[in-house]
Amino acid sequence: FFVGGLAGMAAAIALVARWTLADPALPVAALAFAFAGALISPLLLISDLGRPKRFIYMLRVFKPRSAMSMGVWILMAFSAAVAPAFALSWWAWARPESALAAVWLPWLLWPALVGAAVFGLLLATYTGVLLGATVVPAWRVHHRLLPLHFGIAALGCAAAALEIAGFRIASLAALGWLAALVETIVLAWIELRPRPADAALRHGASGRLMRVGGATAGPGALLARGLLGPVPAAVAFLGGTLAVRYGWLAAGKASALDSHAALDAED
């Protein structure tokens, strides 16, 4: 959820940076994060599934109505696009005077960049769809919130990673402000609209994770950005967002064992 989201939105940032002719090193760095995420995400998914064969078996079928099946294929398509996008983008940055960079590279780079960005956007938001398309009470009642919440948080994580890498660009800072503001709103929404179905988001170990993570990624990151600068804010946002992801998972497990939550989710 965390690594794939960051990687997907980093690819989207790379496309915009290349299109707007920003710092030429920015799209290369963004695609480096995206490529790293494309390498790590399948390993994390295989770890969740338990055995590598299960991942391979999922590639034998294509089920548009299954969020899990579509997620696996989105990850594969993203990986297939981001690898050449990163390689070609690095070549264009490192060897701008070469004949390949001047003549052939644009024709090869742009399709790969667009593909990586499109599938990156899907990769960053499908996890929210995956959680919402279940009968787990804490997830089911927030099925409309989760894709937007995960997508904006992933965009903020990608911007934060690039700021930590040394890029001080106004557009990245704006994304940081936006993502932290959205995390603040999500935290307030969950706290001020309590329901039995999502009680695990506010109580127990999962509730503590959600509150600490949400406060760090939301109000904490906003204060840090205003008072301390972009790097402390970026670190706070990344750490808080990771905690929130664990909080959503823990809350889902807790709510699945709560009969009151299950009855409320059916209303």
PDB file of N, CA, C and O in Angstrom, residues 4 15 39 46 52 61 63 69 75 77 97 242:
ATOM      1  N   GLY A   4       3.926   0.874  -3.104  1.00  0.00           N
ATOM      2  CA  GLY A   4       3.310   0.964  -4.428  1.00  0.00           C
ATOM      3  C   GLY A   4       2.684   2.313  -4.692  1.00  0.00           C
ATOM      4  O   GLY A   4       2.767   2.849  -5.802  1.00  0.00           O
ATOM      5  N   LEU A  15       6.186  12.464 -15.191  1.00  0.00           N
ATOM      6  CA  LEU A  15       5.578  12.869 -16.458  1.00  0.00           C
ATOM      7  C   LEU A  15       5.321  14.369 -16.485  1.00  0.00           C
ATOM      8  O   LEU A  15       5.641  15.052 -17.466  1.00  0.00           O
ATOM      9  N   LEU A  39      10.199  -2.656  -8.236  1.00  0.00           N
ATOM     10  CA  LEU A  39      10.968  -3.853  -7.889  1.00  0.00           C
ATOM     11  C   LEU A  39      10.544  -4.419  -6.538  1.00  0.00           C
ATOM     12  O   LEU A  39      10.480  -5.644  -6.355  1.00  0.00           O
ATOM     13  N   ILE A  46       4.137 -10.882  -2.860  1.00  0.00           N
ATOM     14  CA  ILE A  46       4.405 -12.322  -2.722  1.00  0.00           C
ATOM     15  C   ILE A  46       4.524 -12.692  -1.251  1.00  0.00           C
ATOM     16  O   ILE A  46       4.040 -13.745  -0.813  1.00  0.00           O
ATOM     17  N   PRO A  52       5.355 -17.836  -3.637  1.00  0.00           N
ATOM     18  CA  PRO A  52       5.488 -17.227  -4.973  1.00  0.00           C
ATOM     19  C   PRO A  52       4.513 -17.800  -5.994  1.00  0.00           C
ATOM     20  O   PRO A  52       4.057 -17.085  -6.896  1.00  0.00           O
ATOM     21  N   VAL A  61      -5.199 -15.569 -14.852  1.00  0.00           N
ATOM     22  CA  VAL A  61      -6.569 -15.123 -15.128  1.00  0.00           C
ATOM     23  C   VAL A  61      -6.602 -13.601 -15.125  1.00  0.00           C
ATOM     24  O   VAL A  61      -5.751 -12.934 -14.530  1.00  0.00           O
ATOM     25  N   LYS A  63      -9.559 -10.882 -14.287  1.00  0.00           N
ATOM     26  CA  LYS A  63     -10.936 -10.716 -13.824  1.00  0.00           C
ATOM     27  C   LYS A  63     -11.211  -9.239 -13.558  1.00  0.00           C
ATOM     28  O   LYS A  63     -10.828  -8.722 -12.522  1.00  0.00           O
ATOM     29  N   SER A  69      -7.334  -9.157  -8.643  1.00  0.00           N
ATOM     30  CA  SER A  69      -6.830  -9.540  -9.958  1.00  0.00           C
ATOM     31  C   SER A  69      -6.389  -8.315 -10.743  1.00  0.00           C
ATOM     32  O   SER A  69      -5.303  -8.291 -11.340  1.00  0.00           O
ATOM     33  N   LEU A  75      -0.057  -3.684 -11.395  1.00  0.00           N
ATOM     34  CA  LEU A  75       1.336  -3.694 -10.937  1.00  0.00           C
ATOM     35  C   LEU A  75       2.274  -4.185 -12.032  1.00  0.00           C
ATOM     36  O   LEU A  75       3.350  -3.611 -12.246  1.00  0.00           O
ATOM     37  N   ALA A  77       1.730  -4.117 -15.325  1.00  0.00           N
ATOM     38  CA  ALA A  77       1.771  -3.124 -16.410  1.00  0.00           C
ATOM     39  C   ALA A  77       2.614  -1.916 -16.004  1.00  0.00           C
ATOM     40  O   ALA A  77       3.383  -1.376 -16.817  1.00  0.00           O
ATOM     41  N   GLU A  97      23.707  14.937 -25.538  1.00  0.00           N
ATOM     42  CA  GLU A  97      24.295  15.259 -26.836  1.00  0.00           C
ATOM     43  C   GLU A  97      24.345  14.073 -27.788  1.00  0.00           C
ATOM     44  O   GLU A  97      24.696  14.229 -28.960  1.00  0.00           O
ATOM     45  N   LEU A 242       2.794   6.048   6.737  1.00  0.00           N
ATOM     46  CA  LEU A 242       3.075   4.617   6.919  1.00  0.00           C
ATOM     47  C   LEU A 242       2.315   4.078   8.125  1.00  0.00           C
ATOM     48  O   LEU A 242       1.734   2.981   8.076  1.00  0.00           O
TER      49      LEU A 242
END
